[in-house]
mmCIF file of C-alpha atoms and ligand atoms in Angstrom:
data_model
loop_
_atom_site.group_PDB
_atom_site.id
_atom_site.type_symbol
_atom_site.label_atom_id
_atom_site.label_comp_id
_atom_site.label_asym_id
_atom_site.label_seq_id
_atom_site.Cartn_x
_atom_site.Cartn_y
_atom_site.Cartn_z
ATOM 1 C CA MET A 1 45.398 -42.889 129.547
ATOM 2 C CA ASN A 2 45.899 -45.786 132.044
ATOM 3 C CA ILE A 3 45.731 -49.208 130.263
ATOM 4 C CA LEU A 4 45.350 -52.376 132.047
ATOM 5 C CA VAL A 5 46.967 -55.131 129.957
ATOM 6 C CA CYS A 6 45.955 -58.529 131.333
ATOM 7 C CA GLY A 7 48.295 -61.279 130.136
ATOM 8 C CA GLY A 8 50.787 -58.732 129.370
ATOM 9 C CA ALA A 9 53.729 -61.073 130.055
ATOM 10 C CA GLY A 10 52.576 -63.325 127.122
ATOM 11 C CA TYR A 11 53.906 -63.377 123.546
ATOM 12 C CA ILE A 12 51.349 -60.787 122.066
ATOM 13 C CA GLY A 13 50.669 -59.077 125.212
ATOM 14 C CA CYS A 14 54.345 -58.002 125.861
ATOM 15 C CA HIS A 15 54.737 -56.785 122.432
ATOM 16 C CA THR A 16 51.638 -54.723 122.857
ATOM 17 C CA VAL A 17 52.927 -53.248 126.073
ATOM 18 C CA TYR A 18 56.032 -52.231 124.135
ATOM 19 C CA GLU A 19 53.866 -50.394 121.579
ATOM 20 C CA LEU A 20 51.709 -48.802 124.064
ATOM 21 C CA ILE A 21 54.674 -47.382 125.934
ATOM 22 C CA ASP A 22 56.284 -46.102 122.698
ATOM 23 C CA LYS A 23 53.089 -44.140 122.158
ATOM 24 C CA GLY A 24 52.935 -42.586 125.482
ATOM 25 C CA TYR A 25 50.298 -44.805 127.247
ATOM 26 C CA ASN A 26 50.575 -45.627 131.076
ATOM 27 C CA VAL A 27 50.558 -49.288 131.290
ATOM 28 C CA ILE A 28 49.627 -51.591 134.112
ATOM 29 C CA VAL A 29 50.107 -55.308 133.419
ATOM 30 C CA VAL A 30 48.345 -58.010 135.274
ATOM 31 C CA ASP A 31 49.699 -61.549 134.837
ATOM 32 C CA ASN A 32 49.807 -64.699 136.934
ATOM 33 C CA LEU A 33 53.060 -65.803 135.250
ATOM 34 C CA VAL A 34 51.625 -69.165 134.631
ATOM 35 C CA LYS A 35 52.678 -69.041 131.069
ATOM 36 C CA GLY A 36 54.073 -65.511 130.937
ATOM 37 C CA HIS A 37 57.574 -64.272 131.518
ATOM 38 C CA LYS A 38 58.363 -61.606 133.915
ATOM 39 C CA SER A 39 61.399 -60.358 131.990
ATOM 40 C CA SER A 40 59.246 -59.778 128.819
ATOM 41 C CA VAL A 41 57.487 -57.069 130.640
ATOM 42 C CA HIS A 42 58.758 -53.523 129.470
ATOM 43 C CA GLU A 43 60.553 -51.784 132.403
ATOM 44 C CA LYS A 44 58.256 -48.758 132.201
ATOM 45 C CA ALA A 45 55.054 -50.902 132.568
ATOM 46 C CA LYS A 46 53.952 -51.513 136.310
ATOM 47 C CA LEU A 47 53.568 -55.406 136.668
ATOM 48 C CA CYS A 48 50.937 -56.580 139.114
ATOM 49 C CA VAL A 49 51.361 -60.335 139.609
ATOM 50 C CA GLY A 50 48.001 -61.959 140.334
ATOM 51 C CA ASP A 51 44.908 -63.729 139.061
ATOM 52 C CA LEU A 52 41.848 -62.336 137.225
ATOM 53 C CA ARG A 53 39.776 -64.742 139.537
ATOM 54 C CA ASP A 54 40.967 -62.953 142.529
ATOM 55 C CA GLU A 55 38.270 -60.413 143.072
ATOM 56 C CA LYS A 56 40.045 -58.383 145.924
ATOM 57 C CA PHE A 57 43.304 -58.149 143.823
ATOM 58 C CA MET A 58 41.495 -56.976 140.764
ATOM 59 C CA ASP A 59 39.500 -54.455 142.775
ATOM 60 C CA ILE A 60 42.711 -53.016 144.153
ATOM 61 C CA VAL A 61 44.495 -52.906 140.701
ATOM 62 C CA PHE A 62 41.409 -51.040 139.249
ATOM 63 C CA LYS A 63 41.151 -48.530 142.146
ATOM 64 C CA GLU A 64 44.955 -47.892 142.549
ATOM 65 C CA ASN A 65 45.618 -47.237 139.011
ATOM 66 C CA ASN A 66 42.566 -45.324 137.826
ATOM 67 C CA ILE A 67 42.204 -47.625 134.836
ATOM 68 C CA ASP A 68 40.570 -46.133 131.633
ATOM 69 C CA ALA A 69 40.560 -49.274 129.367
ATOM 70 C CA VAL A 70 41.514 -52.906 129.298
ATOM 71 C CA ILE A 71 43.265 -55.075 126.764
ATOM 72 C CA ASP A 72 42.767 -58.769 127.531
ATOM 73 C CA PHE A 73 45.358 -61.404 126.296
ATOM 74 C CA ALA A 74 45.215 -63.689 129.460
ATOM 75 C CA ALA A 75 44.356 -67.068 128.072
ATOM 76 C CA PHE A 76 45.686 -70.574 127.103
ATOM 77 C CA SER A 77 46.109 -71.002 123.543
ATOM 78 C CA LEU A 78 47.096 -74.494 122.586
ATOM 79 C CA VAL A 79 44.513 -76.198 120.309
ATOM 80 C CA GLY A 80 45.599 -79.749 120.938
ATOM 81 C CA GLU A 81 45.849 -79.239 124.622
ATOM 82 C CA SER A 82 42.349 -77.675 124.676
ATOM 83 C CA VAL A 83 40.927 -80.797 123.068
ATOM 84 C CA CYS A 84 42.383 -83.109 125.840
ATOM 85 C CA GLU A 85 41.812 -80.686 128.801
ATOM 86 C CA PRO A 86 38.546 -78.705 127.858
ATOM 87 C CA PHE A 87 37.666 -77.849 131.536
ATOM 88 C CA LYS A 88 40.991 -76.094 132.062
ATOM 89 C CA TYR A 89 40.218 -73.945 128.880
ATOM 90 C CA TYR A 90 36.774 -73.038 130.127
ATOM 91 C CA GLU A 91 38.054 -72.205 133.617
ATOM 92 C CA ASN A 92 40.986 -70.033 132.362
ATOM 93 C CA ASN A 93 39.568 -68.463 129.180
ATOM 94 C CA VAL A 94 35.919 -68.135 129.901
ATOM 95 C CA TYR A 95 35.487 -67.967 133.803
ATOM 96 C CA ALA A 96 38.600 -65.786 134.213
ATOM 97 C CA THR A 97 37.269 -63.406 131.554
ATOM 98 C CA LEU A 98 33.961 -63.204 133.118
ATOM 99 C CA LYS A 99 35.533 -62.351 136.469
ATOM 100 C CA LEU A 100 37.620 -59.649 134.699
ATOM 101 C CA LEU A 101 34.317 -58.220 133.096
ATOM 102 C CA GLU A 102 32.623 -58.198 136.713
ATOM 103 C CA ALA A 103 35.705 -56.400 137.955
ATOM 104 C CA MET A 104 35.360 -53.805 135.180
ATOM 105 C CA GLU A 105 31.748 -53.371 135.903
ATOM 106 C CA ARG A 106 32.442 -52.672 139.582
ATOM 107 C CA ALA A 107 35.175 -50.230 138.660
ATOM 108 C CA LYS A 108 32.752 -48.699 135.860
ATOM 109 C CA VAL A 109 35.653 -49.205 133.126
ATOM 110 C CA LYS A 110 33.695 -49.546 129.961
ATOM 111 C CA LYS A 111 36.171 -50.359 127.133
ATOM 112 C CA ILE A 112 37.970 -53.590 126.495
ATOM 113 C CA VAL A 113 39.991 -54.881 123.572
ATOM 114 C CA PHE A 114 39.837 -58.748 123.645
ATOM 115 C CA SER A 115 42.224 -61.201 122.101
ATOM 116 C CA SER A 116 40.143 -63.634 119.992
ATOM 117 C CA THR A 117 41.335 -65.983 117.193
ATOM 118 C CA ALA A 118 40.822 -67.383 113.675
ATOM 119 C CA ALA A 119 39.939 -70.681 115.470
ATOM 120 C CA VAL A 120 36.580 -69.482 115.901
ATOM 121 C CA TYR A 121 35.892 -70.243 112.114
ATOM 122 C CA GLY A 122 36.778 -73.948 112.502
ATOM 123 C CA GLU A 123 37.161 -75.534 108.904
ATOM 124 C CA PRO A 124 36.170 -72.665 106.689
ATOM 125 C CA ASN A 125 34.185 -73.043 103.461
ATOM 126 C CA LYS A 126 36.059 -70.337 101.793
ATOM 127 C CA ASP A 127 39.674 -69.428 101.300
ATOM 128 C CA ILE A 128 39.705 -65.928 102.478
ATOM 129 C CA ILE A 129 37.651 -65.441 105.532
ATOM 130 C CA SER A 130 35.664 -62.384 106.470
ATOM 131 C CA GLU A 131 34.099 -61.750 109.835
ATOM 132 C CA ASP A 132 30.608 -62.588 108.895
ATOM 133 C CA ASP A 133 31.400 -66.139 107.509
ATOM 134 C CA ASN A 134 30.502 -69.195 109.162
ATOM 135 C CA ILE A 135 31.610 -69.662 112.699
ATOM 136 C CA LEU A 136 32.066 -73.182 113.904
ATOM 137 C CA PRO A 137 34.833 -73.916 116.106
ATOM 138 C CA THR A 138 36.296 -77.389 115.924
ATOM 139 C CA ASN A 139 38.235 -77.358 119.184
ATOM 140 C CA PRO A 140 37.645 -76.037 122.768
ATOM 141 C CA TYR A 141 40.058 -73.256 122.491
ATOM 142 C CA GLY A 142 38.209 -71.584 119.467
ATOM 143 C CA GLU A 143 34.984 -72.253 121.355
ATOM 144 C CA THR A 144 36.008 -70.520 124.570
ATOM 145 C CA LYS A 145 37.025 -67.480 122.459
ATOM 146 C CA LEU A 146 33.725 -67.432 120.846
ATOM 147 C CA THR A 147 32.010 -67.676 124.037
ATOM 148 C CA VAL A 148 33.774 -64.725 125.333
ATOM 149 C CA GLU A 149 32.919 -62.719 122.096
ATOM 150 C CA ARG A 150 29.247 -63.550 122.651
ATOM 151 C CA LEU A 151 29.488 -62.789 126.576
ATOM 152 C CA LEU A 152 31.013 -59.312 125.378
ATOM 153 C CA LYS A 153 28.076 -58.544 123.193
ATOM 154 C CA TRP A 154 25.700 -59.190 126.100
ATOM 155 C CA ALA A 155 27.859 -57.178 128.438
ATOM 156 C CA ASP A 156 27.660 -54.327 126.069
ATOM 157 C CA MET A 157 23.873 -54.539 125.922
ATOM 158 C CA ALA A 158 23.441 -54.788 129.836
ATOM 159 C CA TYR A 159 26.109 -52.654 131.034
ATOM 160 C CA GLY A 160 27.336 -50.474 128.003
ATOM 161 C CA ILE A 161 30.851 -52.244 128.156
ATOM 162 C CA LYS A 162 32.206 -51.562 124.556
ATOM 163 C CA PHE A 163 34.596 -54.082 123.212
ATOM 164 C CA ILE A 164 36.537 -54.765 120.140
ATOM 165 C CA ALA A 165 37.477 -58.453 119.562
ATOM 166 C CA LEU A 166 40.588 -59.051 117.384
ATOM 167 C CA ARG A 167 40.533 -62.546 115.585
ATOM 168 C CA TYR A 168 44.309 -63.009 114.999
ATOM 169 C CA PHE A 169 45.432 -65.406 112.398
ATOM 170 C CA ASN A 170 48.999 -66.948 112.675
ATOM 171 C CA ALA A 171 51.017 -64.683 114.941
ATOM 172 C CA ALA A 172 54.620 -64.703 114.316
ATOM 173 C CA GLY A 173 58.008 -62.868 114.399
ATOM 174 C CA ALA A 174 59.639 -60.901 117.229
ATOM 175 C CA HIS A 175 60.314 -57.253 118.310
ATOM 176 C CA ILE A 176 62.623 -55.525 115.967
ATOM 177 C CA SER A 177 64.990 -54.717 118.976
ATOM 178 C CA GLY A 178 65.558 -58.529 119.523
ATOM 179 C CA LYS A 179 64.423 -57.992 123.224
ATOM 180 C CA ILE A 180 61.358 -59.895 123.120
ATOM 181 C CA GLY A 181 59.935 -62.684 121.178
ATOM 182 C CA GLU A 182 58.193 -65.983 121.153
ATOM 183 C CA ASP A 183 58.890 -68.435 124.045
ATOM 184 C CA HIS A 184 56.240 -71.090 124.665
ATOM 185 C CA ASN A 185 56.587 -74.181 126.691
ATOM 186 C CA PRO A 186 56.024 -76.554 125.040
ATOM 187 C CA GLU A 187 56.611 -75.043 121.708
ATOM 188 C CA THR A 188 53.991 -76.148 119.032
ATOM 189 C CA HIS A 189 54.102 -73.299 116.561
ATOM 190 C CA LEU A 190 55.761 -73.908 113.165
ATOM 191 C CA ILE A 191 58.041 -70.919 112.735
ATOM 192 C CA PRO A 192 59.698 -71.244 116.158
ATOM 193 C CA ILE A 193 60.022 -75.013 115.679
ATOM 194 C CA VAL A 194 61.602 -74.473 112.178
ATOM 195 C CA LEU A 195 64.151 -72.157 113.573
ATOM 196 C CA GLN A 196 65.095 -74.456 116.323
ATOM 197 C CA ALA A 197 65.735 -77.092 113.821
ATOM 198 C CA ALA A 198 67.814 -74.535 111.752
ATOM 199 C CA ALA A 199 69.852 -73.890 114.983
ATOM 200 C CA GLY A 200 70.466 -77.679 115.560
ATOM 201 C CA LYS A 201 68.069 -77.865 118.645
ATOM 202 C CA ARG A 202 65.917 -80.236 116.900
ATOM 203 C CA GLU A 203 66.838 -83.011 114.596
ATOM 204 C CA LYS A 204 64.079 -82.152 112.076
ATOM 205 C CA VAL A 205 60.654 -80.606 111.435
ATOM 206 C CA TYR A 206 57.770 -82.892 111.110
ATOM 207 C CA ILE A 207 55.423 -81.722 108.348
ATOM 208 C CA PHE A 208 51.936 -82.510 109.519
ATOM 209 C CA GLY A 209 50.514 -83.986 106.328
ATOM 210 C CA ASP A 210 51.189 -83.328 102.528
ATOM 211 C CA ASP A 211 48.050 -84.665 101.165
ATOM 212 C CA TYR A 212 45.928 -81.485 101.570
ATOM 213 C CA LEU A 213 44.215 -80.053 98.541
ATOM 214 C CA THR A 214 46.765 -77.091 98.301
ATOM 215 C CA TYR A 215 49.415 -76.492 95.598
ATOM 216 C CA ASP A 216 52.094 -78.374 97.500
ATOM 217 C CA GLY A 217 49.935 -80.510 99.672
ATOM 218 C CA THR A 218 50.792 -78.683 102.875
ATOM 219 C CA CYS A 219 48.617 -76.310 104.764
ATOM 220 C CA LEU A 220 48.295 -72.697 104.045
ATOM 221 C CA ARG A 221 48.423 -70.099 106.764
ATOM 222 C CA ASP A 222 48.368 -66.215 106.904
ATOM 223 C CA TYR A 223 51.405 -65.192 109.190
ATOM 224 C CA ILE A 224 51.124 -61.884 110.637
ATOM 225 C CA HIS A 225 53.978 -60.044 112.478
ATOM 226 C CA VAL A 226 53.425 -59.716 116.324
ATOM 227 C CA THR A 227 54.328 -55.973 116.220
ATOM 228 C CA ASP A 228 51.391 -55.450 113.538
ATOM 229 C CA LEU A 229 49.018 -57.230 115.723
ATOM 230 C CA ALA A 230 50.231 -55.140 118.802
ATOM 231 C CA ASN A 231 49.483 -51.897 116.803
ATOM 232 C CA ALA A 232 45.956 -53.210 115.950
ATOM 233 C CA HIS A 233 45.277 -53.142 119.474
ATOM 234 C CA ILE A 234 46.185 -49.469 119.843
ATOM 235 C CA LYS A 235 44.115 -48.648 116.778
ATOM 236 C CA ALA A 236 41.224 -50.567 118.527
ATOM 237 C CA LEU A 237 41.530 -48.533 121.650
ATOM 238 C CA GLU A 238 41.538 -45.417 119.630
ATOM 239 C CA ARG A 239 38.297 -46.519 117.967
ATOM 240 C CA LEU A 240 36.730 -47.320 121.319
ATOM 241 C CA VAL A 241 37.573 -43.845 122.602
ATOM 242 C CA ASN A 242 36.498 -42.111 119.438
ATOM 243 C CA ALA A 243 33.515 -44.133 118.135
ATOM 244 C CA ASN A 244 32.444 -45.778 121.290
ATOM 245 C CA GLU A 245 31.298 -48.666 119.183
ATOM 246 C CA SER A 246 31.796 -52.370 119.579
ATOM 247 C CA GLY A 247 33.011 -54.603 116.886
ATOM 248 C CA ILE A 248 34.842 -57.880 115.618
ATOM 249 C CA TYR A 249 37.881 -57.724 113.286
ATOM 250 C CA ASN A 250 40.189 -60.233 111.518
ATOM 251 C CA LEU A 251 43.877 -59.472 111.515
ATOM 252 C CA GLY A 252 46.010 -61.112 108.928
ATOM 253 C CA ASN A 253 48.185 -60.230 105.975
ATOM 254 C CA GLY A 254 45.775 -61.779 103.506
ATOM 255 C CA LYS A 255 48.261 -63.996 101.928
ATOM 256 C CA GLY A 256 48.714 -67.746 102.570
ATOM 257 C CA PHE A 257 52.126 -69.593 102.685
ATOM 258 C CA SER A 258 52.449 -73.393 102.881
ATOM 259 C CA VAL A 259 54.350 -75.167 105.495
ATOM 260 C CA LYS A 260 56.884 -76.180 102.813
ATOM 261 C CA GLU A 261 57.272 -72.515 101.891
ATOM 262 C CA VAL A 262 57.907 -71.497 105.433
ATOM 263 C CA ILE A 263 60.549 -74.047 105.642
ATOM 264 C CA GLU A 264 62.173 -72.952 102.407
ATOM 265 C CA GLU A 265 62.198 -69.147 103.412
ATOM 266 C CA ALA A 266 63.661 -70.266 107.018
ATOM 267 C CA LYS A 267 66.512 -71.937 104.947
ATOM 268 C CA LYS A 268 67.232 -68.643 103.167
ATOM 269 C CA VAL A 269 66.982 -66.404 106.131
ATOM 270 C CA THR A 270 69.103 -68.630 108.425
ATOM 271 C CA GLY A 271 71.613 -70.087 105.794
ATOM 272 C CA TYR A 272 71.148 -73.520 107.334
ATOM 273 C CA ASN A 273 69.595 -76.681 106.064
ATOM 274 C CA ILE A 274 66.417 -77.827 107.730
ATOM 275 C CA LYS A 275 65.686 -81.606 107.734
ATOM 276 C CA THR A 276 62.069 -82.559 107.347
ATOM 277 C CA GLU A 277 59.893 -85.653 107.544
ATOM 278 C CA ILE A 278 56.332 -85.882 106.366
ATOM 279 C CA CYS A 279 54.098 -87.374 109.037
ATOM 280 C CA ASP A 280 50.389 -87.749 109.542
ATOM 281 C CA ARG A 281 47.899 -84.641 109.527
ATOM 282 C CA ARG A 282 47.542 -82.973 112.974
ATOM 283 C CA LYS A 283 43.985 -83.515 114.043
ATOM 284 C CA GLY A 284 41.798 -80.514 113.821
ATOM 285 C CA ASP A 285 44.028 -78.630 111.373
ATOM 286 C CA PRO A 286 42.108 -76.879 108.607
ATOM 287 C CA SER A 287 43.856 -76.825 105.108
ATOM 288 C CA VAL A 288 43.742 -73.169 104.382
ATOM 289 C CA LEU A 289 43.281 -70.172 106.769
ATOM 290 C CA ILE A 290 43.678 -66.799 105.300
ATOM 291 C CA ALA A 291 42.195 -63.577 106.621
ATOM 292 C CA SER A 292 40.305 -60.705 104.782
ATOM 293 C CA SER A 293 41.390 -57.789 106.970
ATOM 294 C CA ASP A 294 39.412 -55.192 104.876
ATOM 295 C CA LYS A 295 37.225 -54.328 107.820
ATOM 296 C CA ALA A 296 40.142 -53.711 110.114
ATOM 297 C CA MET A 297 41.868 -51.592 107.440
ATOM 298 C CA LYS A 298 38.676 -49.539 106.635
ATOM 299 C CA GLN A 299 37.433 -48.990 110.028
ATOM 300 C CA LEU A 300 40.452 -49.055 112.406
ATOM 301 C CA GLY A 301 42.835 -47.591 109.870
ATOM 302 C CA TRP A 302 45.278 -50.459 110.469
ATOM 303 C CA LYS A 303 47.838 -51.629 107.919
ATOM 304 C CA PRO A 304 50.420 -54.292 108.646
ATOM 305 C CA LYS A 305 53.918 -53.035 108.017
ATOM 306 C CA PHE A 306 55.701 -56.532 107.906
ATOM 307 C CA ASN A 307 54.090 -57.876 104.859
ATOM 308 C CA SER A 308 56.536 -60.383 103.609
ATOM 309 C CA LEU A 309 57.319 -63.769 105.152
ATOM 310 C CA ASN A 310 60.980 -62.958 104.805
ATOM 311 C CA GLU A 311 60.868 -59.975 107.133
ATOM 312 C CA ILE A 312 58.655 -61.826 109.676
ATOM 313 C CA ILE A 313 61.062 -64.741 109.760
ATOM 314 C CA LYS A 314 64.089 -62.618 110.043
ATOM 315 C CA THR A 315 62.802 -60.942 113.137
ATOM 316 C CA ALA A 316 62.048 -64.294 114.581
ATOM 317 C CA TRP A 317 65.419 -65.542 113.912
ATOM 318 C CA ASN A 318 67.096 -62.422 115.404
ATOM 319 C CA TRP A 319 65.368 -63.096 118.625
ATOM 320 C CA HIS A 320 66.344 -66.839 118.427
ATOM 321 C CA VAL A 321 69.948 -66.022 117.812
ATOM 322 C CA ASN A 322 70.106 -63.440 120.743
ATOM 323 C CA ASN A 323 68.066 -65.571 123.061
ATOM 324 C CA PRO A 324 68.689 -69.239 122.254
ATOM 325 C CA ASN A 325 66.990 -70.465 125.320
ATOM 326 C CA GLY A 326 64.284 -67.977 125.447
ATOM 327 C CA TYR A 327 63.637 -65.967 128.561
ATOM 328 C CA ASN A 328 65.360 -67.210 131.699
ATOM 329 C CA ASP A 329 62.112 -66.988 133.698
HETATM 330 N N1 LIG B 1 52.842 -77.455 111.516
HETATM 331 C C1 LIG B 1 53.709 -78.567 110.973
HETATM 332 N N2 LIG B 1 54.648 -78.986 111.877
HETATM 333 C C2 LIG B 1 54.883 -78.502 113.293
HETATM 334 C C3 LIG B 1 54.035 -77.442 113.537
HETATM 335 C C4 LIG B 1 53.077 -76.948 112.756
HETATM 336 O O1 LIG B 1 53.712 -79.125 109.887
HETATM 337 O O2 LIG B 1 55.706 -78.998 113.908
HETATM 338 C C5 LIG B 1 51.939 -76.927 110.640
HETATM 339 C C6 LIG B 1 50.507 -77.113 111.232
HETATM 340 O O3 LIG B 1 49.945 -78.280 110.765
HETATM 341 C C7 LIG B 1 49.798 -75.954 110.419
HETATM 342 C C8 LIG B 1 51.004 -74.962 110.326
HETATM 343 O O4 LIG B 1 52.244 -75.658 110.389
HETATM 344 O O5 LIG B 1 49.417 -76.347 109.186
HETATM 345 C C9 LIG B 1 50.973 -73.785 111.304
HETATM 346 O O6 LIG B 1 50.800 -74.388 112.442
HETATM 347 P P1 LIG B 1 50.879 -73.605 113.870
HETATM 348 O O7 LIG B 1 50.825 -74.506 115.023
HETATM 349 O O8 LIG B 1 52.100 -72.741 113.813
HETATM 350 O O9 LIG B 1 49.694 -72.690 113.996
HETATM 351 P P2 LIG B 1 48.047 -73.088 113.789
HETATM 352 O O10 LIG B 1 47.696 -72.620 112.450
HETATM 353 O O11 LIG B 1 47.756 -74.440 114.115
HETATM 354 O O12 LIG B 1 47.584 -72.285 114.895
HETATM 355 C C10 LIG B 1 47.165 -70.971 114.860
HETATM 356 C C11 LIG B 1 47.334 -70.144 116.092
HETATM 357 C C12 LIG B 1 46.194 -70.676 116.959
HETATM 358 C C13 LIG B 1 44.824 -70.560 116.321
HETATM 359 C C14 LIG B 1 44.859 -71.303 115.159
HETATM 360 C C15 LIG B 1 43.631 -71.329 114.339
HETATM 361 O O13 LIG B 1 48.511 -70.364 116.655
HETATM 362 O O14 LIG B 1 46.269 -69.926 118.303
HETATM 363 O O15 LIG B 1 45.786 -70.844 114.297
HETATM 364 O O16 LIG B 1 43.412 -72.351 113.567
HETATM 365 F F1 LIG B 1 43.910 -71.114 117.215
#
């Protein structure tokens, strides 16, 4: 099968490309390289540098590569930035995805796996979240992802484009080979920040609030290994092919770890001390976000393999040690 991976040079995208190639798929990556890294793209994938909004370019990509299905990761994903620059998020995350769907419709490609997020839930009213719980995004990032989920539903009804939207919880870790990993600029995610502090690249980690109603006062998150996320996309593709049915699925480990627990685990993994300072809460952070992934396990036959925080942090540290400055592009 020929799979078009949009945003395949980004963090979760490039890990998915590795898994697809490992399983014998033919992979075509489209990325405008605004956030992505060229060197993260597997050498066996065909990289087409361009933008989803460029109709001519997209028509050529579909035509020349005889695409069977699409996996779409192309998006901006910084919650804080989305609050300050909502237009930028609607333009890139909603409008560009609409243009992708239009190109799919012109090319008569009817299957898409879409990268969604736990941010669609906003401040949940339950600790363990299921797909049919309240949806109320508290930031434009989550809102744009929800908007696309809804657009996909209508595209299915109107054009028969079948979709699977995967709502990721906290993606973390790196490929077991140490060849690809997490490199954002600016970095805002907890685990890479903690590892930068362990490596002496940051003086300390600022803990955003210790007055939450959790057992140690810091926020709980469900950390899921990026390769487990990547494999869920392949399971989703298989389901689209076999069942031809649209659906929405959470992806997480089902266990929450506090910010303080992550820091303690990182000290064990790295063997370095990590200085911390408590500061104010970060705006828009829910106190607890933990997934029920029962639906993905039952319907997609997906099961995370990295189910300890220790293993997840170890792979992230391995990448960090081998690539202290991230990618060079
Ligand atoms: N945190 C700190 N200090 C830091 C960075 C993070 O204390 O320097 C805390 C945050 O407050 C949060 C936890 O660590 O409690 C995890 O923060 P991340 O930024 O790593 O991840 P988020 O939970 O904020 O974000 C994740 C995804 C987003 C998604 C969001 C849904 O990365 O894409 O969950 O709420 F939108």
